């Protein structure tokens, strides 16, 4: 169990910007429909390049970025509002044969994180109230504790805190106070303050991540400094809800998941992951997913079967020699 205040012991090296699209808002127990992660290093954020445009230079989007964007069949109806703002429908996921949130998502995330320089921090706008608890709920439904060794931080909280301390964003506080307006911290509003236009591709996971990075770049130094002392372990996040429907499955198979995934900071070898898929002849789709977390992993390895056969053969030979010799004697 982590103490709530446990922030990274050294400066964060990789900021993984994340956005989730889902079937709705709490309390509708939303399910994830799209997930996008962009990993940007501290080095890139500390050495921004600028395009000279009036009235002030605009930071260029970092050039060296790892990206992971996944469509996930939410297997739950979108609320009309969620469908309307995201442009996503349940039919789209079934027509395109998209899979549900399953252990492969964790494998993808783990492989993605392993390639980043630690400490790693997930960054999401309003992440503490929406994205982090939602991701935790989906992971918990699979019987997984979370993302070991990964920190998380909320840009909405950070921007509010920095405003309060009157650092860097003071110019915008001044502007908004001038107009007598209340500060708005929504992703689109923040983008408008900096770029005087609304961001493209709002409410798509990738579009929102790009918008978030654009905003972050405007006060990167202060935001990184804030996150160094205010990021907390992702695993301290409380799940948005408990998926009671899948709990019995999980209870039966928890030990098997631990066998397959003893530590989430270590992904199984590529060989093992690919062995999960068996392709029927002439079929390009993965079939018979019987090597998942909810199935025993006892004698599925050809190596283990070979060893057993060799042992059996050895025993027969020894018996034959012993009995054969006794007959001769
Ligand atoms: N959402 C919603 N209704 C809103 C705003 C958001 O149902 N008025 C849900 C659907 C979105 C998810 O929240 O996919 C994430 O929001 P955003 O697109 O702002 O990241
Ligand atoms: Mg979004």
Tab-separated table of C-alpha atoms and ligand atoms in Angstrom:
chain	number	residue	atom	x	y	z
A	1	UNK	CA	0.000	0.000	0.000
A	2	UNK	CA	1.371	3.404	-0.978
A	3	UNK	CA	1.175	6.493	1.158
A	4	UNK	CA	-1.037	9.032	-0.601
A	5	UNK	CA	1.740	11.593	-0.653
A	6	UNK	CA	4.297	9.296	-2.282
A	7	UNK	CA	5.648	11.378	-5.126
A	8	UNK	CA	8.567	10.338	-7.372
A	9	UNK	CA	11.927	10.316	-5.588
A	10	UNK	CA	13.590	11.964	-8.592
A	11	UNK	CA	12.361	14.164	-11.438
A	12	UNK	CA	9.933	12.556	-13.882
A	13	UNK	CA	11.736	11.644	-17.106
A	14	UNK	CA	8.793	10.659	-19.319
A	15	UNK	CA	5.373	12.259	-19.455
A	16	UNK	CA	2.797	9.951	-21.024
A	17	UNK	CA	-0.137	12.111	-22.068
A	18	UNK	CA	-3.343	10.106	-22.035
A	19	UNK	CA	-6.944	10.566	-23.054
A	20	UNK	CA	-9.843	8.138	-22.934
A	21	UNK	CA	-13.124	8.253	-24.789
A	22	UNK	CA	-15.914	6.243	-23.252
A	23	UNK	CA	-19.610	5.438	-23.266
A	24	UNK	CA	-20.544	8.243	-20.888
A	25	UNK	CA	-19.916	9.938	-17.584
A	26	UNK	CA	-20.306	8.639	-14.023
A	27	UNK	CA	-22.589	7.430	-12.539
A	28	UNK	CA	-23.358	5.542	-15.762
A	29	UNK	CA	-20.374	3.199	-15.118
A	30	UNK	CA	-18.764	4.107	-18.446
A	31	UNK	CA	-16.636	1.699	-20.448
A	32	UNK	CA	-13.569	2.768	-22.429
A	33	UNK	CA	-14.001	3.014	-26.201
A	34	UNK	CA	-10.729	4.679	-27.231
A	35	UNK	CA	-7.398	5.100	-25.485
A	36	UNK	CA	-4.481	7.195	-26.663
A	37	UNK	CA	-1.040	7.615	-25.099
A	38	UNK	CA	1.722	9.952	-26.320
A	39	UNK	CA	5.071	9.609	-24.503
A	40	UNK	CA	7.151	12.791	-24.456
A	41	UNK	CA	10.471	13.071	-22.641
A	42	UNK	CA	11.426	15.751	-20.179
A	43	UNK	CA	14.294	16.558	-22.505
A	44	UNK	CA	11.868	17.353	-25.355
A	45	UNK	CA	9.693	19.501	-23.106
A	46	UNK	CA	12.695	21.382	-21.748
A	47	UNK	CA	14.072	22.061	-25.214
A	48	UNK	CA	11.043	23.225	-27.152
A	49	UNK	CA	11.456	24.654	-30.613
A	50	UNK	CA	9.355	27.669	-31.560
A	51	UNK	CA	7.670	28.948	-34.676
A	52	UNK	CA	7.822	32.714	-34.864
A	53	UNK	CA	4.340	33.977	-35.272
A	54	UNK	CA	2.624	37.056	-34.009
A	55	UNK	CA	1.964	38.165	-31.367
A	56	UNK	CA	4.275	35.593	-29.725
A	57	UNK	CA	6.209	32.463	-30.764
A	58	UNK	CA	4.224	29.218	-30.844
A	59	UNK	CA	5.915	26.044	-29.547
A	60	UNK	CA	6.319	23.337	-32.177
A	61	UNK	CA	4.889	19.925	-31.365
A	62	UNK	CA	7.645	17.590	-30.091
A	63	UNK	CA	9.150	15.589	-32.958
A	64	UNK	CA	10.244	12.509	-31.002
A	65	UNK	CA	7.080	10.962	-29.573
A	66	UNK	CA	6.010	7.354	-28.994
A	67	UNK	CA	2.290	6.892	-29.644
A	68	UNK	CA	-0.225	4.206	-28.759
A	69	UNK	CA	-3.857	4.595	-29.829
A	70	UNK	CA	-6.330	1.762	-29.463
A	71	UNK	CA	-10.029	1.333	-30.280
A	72	UNK	CA	-11.809	-0.807	-27.703
A	73	UNK	CA	-15.283	-2.280	-28.077
A	74	UNK	CA	-16.999	-0.928	-24.955
A	75	UNK	CA	-19.637	-3.686	-25.052
A	76	UNK	CA	-22.064	-1.219	-23.506
A	77	UNK	CA	-24.409	1.330	-25.130
A	78	UNK	CA	-23.073	4.859	-25.518
A	79	UNK	CA	-25.196	7.536	-23.895
A	80	UNK	CA	-26.707	9.808	-26.571
A	81	UNK	CA	-24.456	12.667	-25.395
A	82	UNK	CA	-21.270	10.552	-25.478
A	83	UNK	CA	-22.134	9.263	-28.935
A	84	UNK	CA	-22.931	12.743	-30.179
A	85	UNK	CA	-19.701	14.397	-28.985
A	86	UNK	CA	-17.337	11.541	-29.895
A	87	UNK	CA	-19.016	10.502	-33.157
A	88	UNK	CA	-18.698	6.892	-31.974
A	89	UNK	CA	-21.491	4.318	-32.018
A	90	UNK	CA	-21.694	0.714	-30.848
A	91	UNK	CA	-22.302	-0.402	-34.425
A	92	UNK	CA	-18.934	1.025	-35.504
A	93	UNK	CA	-17.148	-1.262	-33.065
A	94	UNK	CA	-19.035	-4.377	-34.152
A	95	UNK	CA	-18.770	-3.576	-37.868
A	96	UNK	CA	-15.019	-3.146	-37.448
A	97	UNK	CA	-14.738	-6.271	-35.271
A	98	UNK	CA	-13.004	-4.432	-32.460
A	99	UNK	CA	-12.168	-6.412	-29.350
A	100	UNK	CA	-13.182	-5.610	-25.793
A	101	UNK	CA	-10.878	-4.306	-23.059
A	102	UNK	CA	-8.823	-7.399	-22.284
A	103	UNK	CA	-5.399	-8.434	-21.040
A	104	UNK	CA	-3.857	-7.469	-24.397
A	105	UNK	CA	-4.457	-3.818	-23.484
A	106	UNK	CA	-2.343	-4.240	-20.374
A	107	UNK	CA	0.340	-6.013	-22.420
A	108	UNK	CA	0.379	-3.162	-24.936
A	109	UNK	CA	0.591	-0.555	-22.202
A	110	UNK	CA	3.301	-2.452	-20.360
A	111	UNK	CA	5.376	-2.876	-23.508
A	112	UNK	CA	4.899	0.818	-24.237
A	113	UNK	CA	5.997	1.822	-20.725
A	114	UNK	CA	9.014	-0.512	-20.708
A	115	UNK	CA	10.428	1.452	-23.637
A	116	UNK	CA	10.223	4.771	-21.764
A	117	UNK	CA	12.849	6.286	-19.521
A	118	UNK	CA	11.604	6.176	-15.886
A	119	UNK	CA	10.206	7.699	-13.747
A	120	UNK	CA	7.116	7.675	-15.953
A	121	UNK	CA	4.057	9.784	-15.277
A	122	UNK	CA	0.635	9.422	-16.913
A	123	UNK	CA	-0.785	12.871	-17.549
A	124	UNK	CA	-4.466	13.522	-18.254
A	125	UNK	CA	-6.672	16.583	-18.115
A	126	UNK	CA	-9.175	16.020	-15.313
A	127	UNK	CA	-7.414	12.660	-14.995
A	128	UNK	CA	-7.967	12.356	-11.224
A	129	UNK	CA	-11.742	12.579	-11.642
A	130	UNK	CA	-12.218	10.672	-14.894
A	131	UNK	CA	-9.424	8.992	-16.885
A	132	UNK	CA	-7.406	7.433	-14.036
A	133	UNK	CA	-10.377	6.016	-12.061
A	134	UNK	CA	-11.928	4.745	-15.295
A	135	UNK	CA	-8.741	2.986	-16.412
A	136	UNK	CA	-8.409	1.549	-12.909
A	137	UNK	CA	-11.996	0.244	-13.059
A	138	UNK	CA	-11.323	-1.534	-16.364
A	139	UNK	CA	-8.073	-3.048	-15.054
A	140	UNK	CA	-9.751	-4.103	-11.789
A	141	UNK	CA	-12.494	-5.840	-13.772
A	142	UNK	CA	-9.747	-8.083	-15.192
A	143	UNK	CA	-8.463	-8.728	-11.687
A	144	UNK	CA	-5.428	-6.493	-12.114
A	145	UNK	CA	-4.210	-4.152	-9.418
A	146	UNK	CA	-3.093	-1.379	-11.735
A	147	UNK	CA	0.125	-0.219	-13.334
A	148	UNK	CA	3.087	-0.906	-11.076
A	149	UNK	CA	5.694	1.826	-10.826
A	150	UNK	CA	3.756	4.331	-12.947
A	151	UNK	CA	2.871	7.757	-11.551
A	152	UNK	CA	-0.069	9.910	-12.570
A	153	UNK	CA	-0.840	13.614	-12.518
A	154	UNK	CA	-3.799	15.766	-13.499
A	155	UNK	CA	-3.122	18.853	-15.657
A	156	UNK	CA	-6.399	20.432	-14.603
A	157	UNK	CA	-5.319	20.321	-10.953
A	158	UNK	CA	-1.823	21.469	-11.900
A	159	UNK	CA	-3.062	24.436	-13.930
A	160	UNK	CA	-5.408	25.517	-11.159
A	161	UNK	CA	-2.601	25.231	-8.610
A	162	UNK	CA	-0.211	27.203	-10.797
A	163	UNK	CA	-2.836	29.875	-11.361
A	164	UNK	CA	-3.245	30.139	-7.635
A	165	UNK	CA	0.443	30.613	-7.175
A	166	UNK	CA	0.365	33.129	-9.977
A	167	UNK	CA	3.177	31.430	-11.858
A	168	UNK	CA	3.568	31.697	-15.596
A	169	UNK	CA	-0.172	31.745	-16.281
A	170	UNK	CA	-0.466	35.103	-14.537
A	171	UNK	CA	-0.931	36.810	-17.867
A	172	UNK	CA	-4.117	34.837	-18.445
A	173	UNK	CA	-5.385	35.346	-14.923
A	174	UNK	CA	-4.922	39.052	-15.488
A	175	UNK	CA	-6.765	38.910	-18.788
A	176	UNK	CA	-9.708	36.983	-17.431
A	177	UNK	CA	-9.971	39.152	-14.315
A	178	UNK	CA	-9.971	42.140	-16.578
A	179	UNK	CA	-13.034	40.793	-18.316
A	180	UNK	CA	-14.589	39.884	-14.977
A	181	UNK	CA	-15.013	36.284	-16.135
A	182	UNK	CA	-14.524	33.121	-14.110
A	183	UNK	CA	-11.514	31.107	-15.203
A	184	UNK	CA	-12.428	28.057	-17.238
A	185	UNK	CA	-10.111	25.062	-17.159
A	186	UNK	CA	-11.709	22.747	-19.733
A	187	UNK	CA	-9.367	21.418	-22.408
A	188	UNK	CA	-10.949	23.475	-25.193
A	189	UNK	CA	-11.084	26.624	-23.058
A	190	UNK	CA	-7.435	26.322	-22.070
A	191	UNK	CA	-6.469	25.814	-25.707
A	192	UNK	CA	-8.491	28.872	-26.721
A	193	UNK	CA	-6.720	31.013	-24.143
A	194	UNK	CA	-3.341	30.153	-25.605
A	195	UNK	CA	-4.078	29.806	-29.302
A	196	UNK	CA	-7.191	31.996	-29.758
A	197	UNK	CA	-8.920	29.200	-31.655
A	198	UNK	CA	-10.740	26.020	-30.725
A	199	UNK	CA	-8.754	22.791	-31.069
A	200	UNK	CA	-9.380	20.383	-33.942
A	201	UNK	CA	-10.631	16.815	-33.366
A	202	UNK	CA	-12.070	17.404	-29.910
A	203	UNK	CA	-13.454	14.315	-28.164
A	204	UNK	CA	-11.292	11.912	-30.094
A	205	UNK	CA	-8.665	10.358	-27.840
A	206	UNK	CA	-5.805	11.280	-30.162
A	207	UNK	CA	-7.134	14.800	-30.838
A	208	UNK	CA	-7.498	15.515	-27.122
A	209	UNK	CA	-3.988	14.231	-26.367
A	210	UNK	CA	-2.531	16.541	-29.029
A	211	UNK	CA	-4.540	19.453	-27.595
A	212	UNK	CA	-3.301	18.605	-24.097
A	213	UNK	CA	0.336	18.575	-25.217
A	214	UNK	CA	-0.162	21.910	-26.998
A	215	UNK	CA	-1.466	23.410	-23.763
A	216	UNK	CA	1.214	21.747	-21.643
A	217	UNK	CA	3.950	23.200	-23.828
A	218	UNK	CA	2.804	26.723	-22.952
A	219	UNK	CA	3.968	26.318	-19.365
A	220	UNK	CA	5.955	23.099	-19.521
A	221	UNK	CA	8.643	24.066	-17.005
A	222	UNK	CA	6.197	24.960	-14.252
A	223	UNK	CA	3.906	22.013	-14.962
A	224	UNK	CA	6.806	19.543	-14.866
A	225	UNK	CA	8.034	21.089	-11.637
A	226	UNK	CA	4.524	20.791	-10.134
A	227	UNK	CA	4.236	17.156	-11.240
A	228	UNK	CA	7.627	16.222	-9.796
A	229	UNK	CA	6.236	16.894	-6.334
A	230	UNK	CA	2.525	16.214	-6.848
A	231	UNK	CA	2.404	13.108	-9.047
A	232	UNK	CA	1.239	10.017	-7.170
A	233	UNK	CA	1.419	6.294	-7.890
A	234	UNK	CA	-1.291	5.243	-10.352
A	235	UNK	CA	-2.062	2.281	-8.114
A	236	UNK	CA	-3.356	4.598	-5.384
A	237	UNK	CA	-6.196	5.605	-7.734
A	238	UNK	CA	-9.613	4.375	-6.652
A	239	UNK	CA	-11.558	2.598	-9.370
A	240	UNK	CA	-14.523	4.597	-10.672
A	241	UNK	CA	-16.694	1.545	-9.930
A	242	UNK	CA	-16.440	-2.165	-9.290
A	243	UNK	CA	-17.399	-4.391	-12.194
A	244	UNK	CA	-19.433	-6.868	-10.163
A	245	UNK	CA	-20.475	-8.867	-13.261
A	246	UNK	CA	-16.936	-10.056	-13.948
A	247	UNK	CA	-15.929	-10.556	-10.318
A	248	UNK	CA	-16.821	-14.283	-10.043
A	249	UNK	CA	-14.656	-15.051	-13.073
A	250	UNK	CA	-11.821	-13.155	-11.530
A	251	UNK	CA	-12.070	-14.842	-8.139
A	252	UNK	CA	-11.815	-18.275	-9.757
A	253	UNK	CA	-8.804	-17.388	-11.781
A	254	UNK	CA	-6.847	-14.823	-9.813
A	255	UNK	CA	-3.947	-17.203	-9.208
A	256	UNK	CA	-3.649	-17.923	-12.917
A	257	UNK	CA	-3.437	-14.235	-13.720
A	258	UNK	CA	-0.667	-13.889	-11.152
A	259	UNK	CA	1.167	-16.789	-12.815
A	260	UNK	CA	0.959	-15.188	-16.226
A	261	UNK	CA	1.460	-11.620	-15.107
A	262	UNK	CA	3.484	-11.748	-11.850
A	263	UNK	CA	4.557	-8.148	-12.215
A	264	UNK	CA	2.999	-5.697	-14.590
A	265	UNK	CA	6.311	-3.956	-14.959
A	266	UNK	CA	7.573	-7.033	-16.799
A	267	UNK	CA	5.900	-8.074	-19.996
A	268	UNK	CA	6.053	-11.665	-21.075
A	269	UNK	CA	8.369	-12.419	-23.919
A	270	UNK	CA	7.112	-11.647	-27.421
A	271	UNK	CA	7.126	-15.392	-28.087
A	272	UNK	CA	4.640	-15.998	-25.306
A	273	UNK	CA	2.392	-13.170	-26.390
A	274	UNK	CA	2.268	-14.318	-29.998
A	275	UNK	CA	1.642	-17.885	-28.908
A	276	UNK	CA	-1.730	-16.691	-27.607
A	277	UNK	CA	-3.036	-16.395	-31.139
A	278	UNK	CA	-3.695	-19.408	-33.294
A	279	UNK	CA	-4.568	-18.721	-36.916
A	280	UNK	CA	-6.673	-21.136	-38.885
A	281	UNK	CA	-5.538	-21.717	-42.495
A	282	UNK	CA	-6.425	-18.862	-44.805
A	283	UNK	CA	-7.922	-16.932	-41.902
A	284	UNK	CA	-6.385	-13.615	-41.023
A	285	UNK	CA	-8.295	-13.204	-37.774
A	286	UNK	CA	-7.075	-14.462	-34.428
A	287	UNK	CA	-9.235	-17.353	-33.250
A	288	UNK	CA	-9.564	-19.664	-30.258
A	289	UNK	CA	-8.304	-17.291	-27.620
A	290	UNK	CA	-7.907	-20.068	-25.093
A	291	UNK	CA	-4.596	-18.906	-23.723
A	292	UNK	CA	-5.967	-15.854	-21.967
A	293	UNK	CA	-5.787	-14.983	-18.325
A	294	UNK	CA	-8.876	-16.975	-17.462
A	295	UNK	CA	-7.482	-20.318	-18.605
A	296	UNK	CA	-5.010	-22.622	-16.880
A	297	UNK	CA	-1.491	-22.404	-18.177
A	298	UNK	CA	-0.284	-25.838	-17.203
A	299	UNK	CA	0.703	-28.001	-20.127
A	300	UNK	CA	0.240	-25.649	-23.043
A	301	UNK	CA	3.954	-25.297	-23.625
A	302	UNK	CA	5.422	-27.657	-26.282
A	303	UNK	CA	8.655	-27.699	-24.270
A	304	UNK	CA	6.856	-29.055	-21.229
A	305	UNK	CA	5.101	-31.737	-23.315
A	306	UNK	CA	8.410	-32.774	-24.906
A	307	UNK	CA	10.062	-33.071	-21.498
A	308	UNK	CA	7.236	-35.270	-20.227
A	309	UNK	CA	7.458	-37.520	-23.302
A	310	UNK	CA	11.240	-37.878	-22.898
A	311	UNK	CA	10.814	-38.778	-19.223
A	312	UNK	CA	8.171	-41.354	-20.095
A	313	UNK	CA	10.361	-42.850	-22.835
A	314	UNK	CA	13.333	-42.996	-20.439
A	315	UNK	CA	11.245	-44.872	-17.870
A	316	UNK	CA	10.154	-47.450	-20.504
A	317	UNK	CA	13.783	-48.033	-21.589
A	318	UNK	CA	14.987	-48.444	-17.984
A	319	UNK	CA	12.118	-50.900	-17.255
A	320	UNK	CA	12.823	-52.823	-20.463
A	321	UNK	CA	16.550	-53.105	-19.642
A	322	UNK	CA	15.832	-54.230	-16.059
A	323	UNK	CA	13.186	-56.799	-17.035
A	324	UNK	CA	15.051	-57.873	-20.180
A	325	UNK	CA	18.204	-58.550	-18.136
A	326	UNK	CA	16.304	-60.525	-15.502
A	327	UNK	CA	14.801	-62.736	-18.209
A	328	UNK	CA	18.296	-63.335	-19.640
A	329	UNK	CA	19.625	-64.187	-16.156
B	1	LIG	N1	-18.532	12.624	-21.878
B	1	LIG	C1	-19.922	12.634	-21.877
B	1	LIG	N2	-20.584	13.822	-21.874
B	1	LIG	C2	-19.909	14.983	-21.876
B	1	LIG	C3	-18.503	14.989	-21.879
B	1	LIG	C4	-17.840	13.778	-21.886
B	1	LIG	O1	-20.526	11.566	-21.876
B	1	LIG	N3	-20.592	16.124	-21.868
B	1	LIG	C5	-17.832	11.331	-21.881
B	1	LIG	C6	-17.711	10.759	-23.277
B	1	LIG	C7	-16.284	11.024	-23.646
B	1	LIG	C8	-15.586	10.982	-22.304
B	1	LIG	O2	-16.525	11.507	-21.388
B	1	LIG	O3	-15.800	10.019	-24.508
B	1	LIG	C9	-14.278	11.751	-22.256
B	1	LIG	O4	-14.507	13.104	-22.493
B	1	LIG	P1	-13.540	13.975	-23.377
B	1	LIG	O5	-13.880	13.726	-24.802
B	1	LIG	O6	-13.791	15.378	-22.966
B	1	LIG	O7	-12.145	13.501	-23.126
B	2	LIG	MG1	-11.231	13.072	-24.912
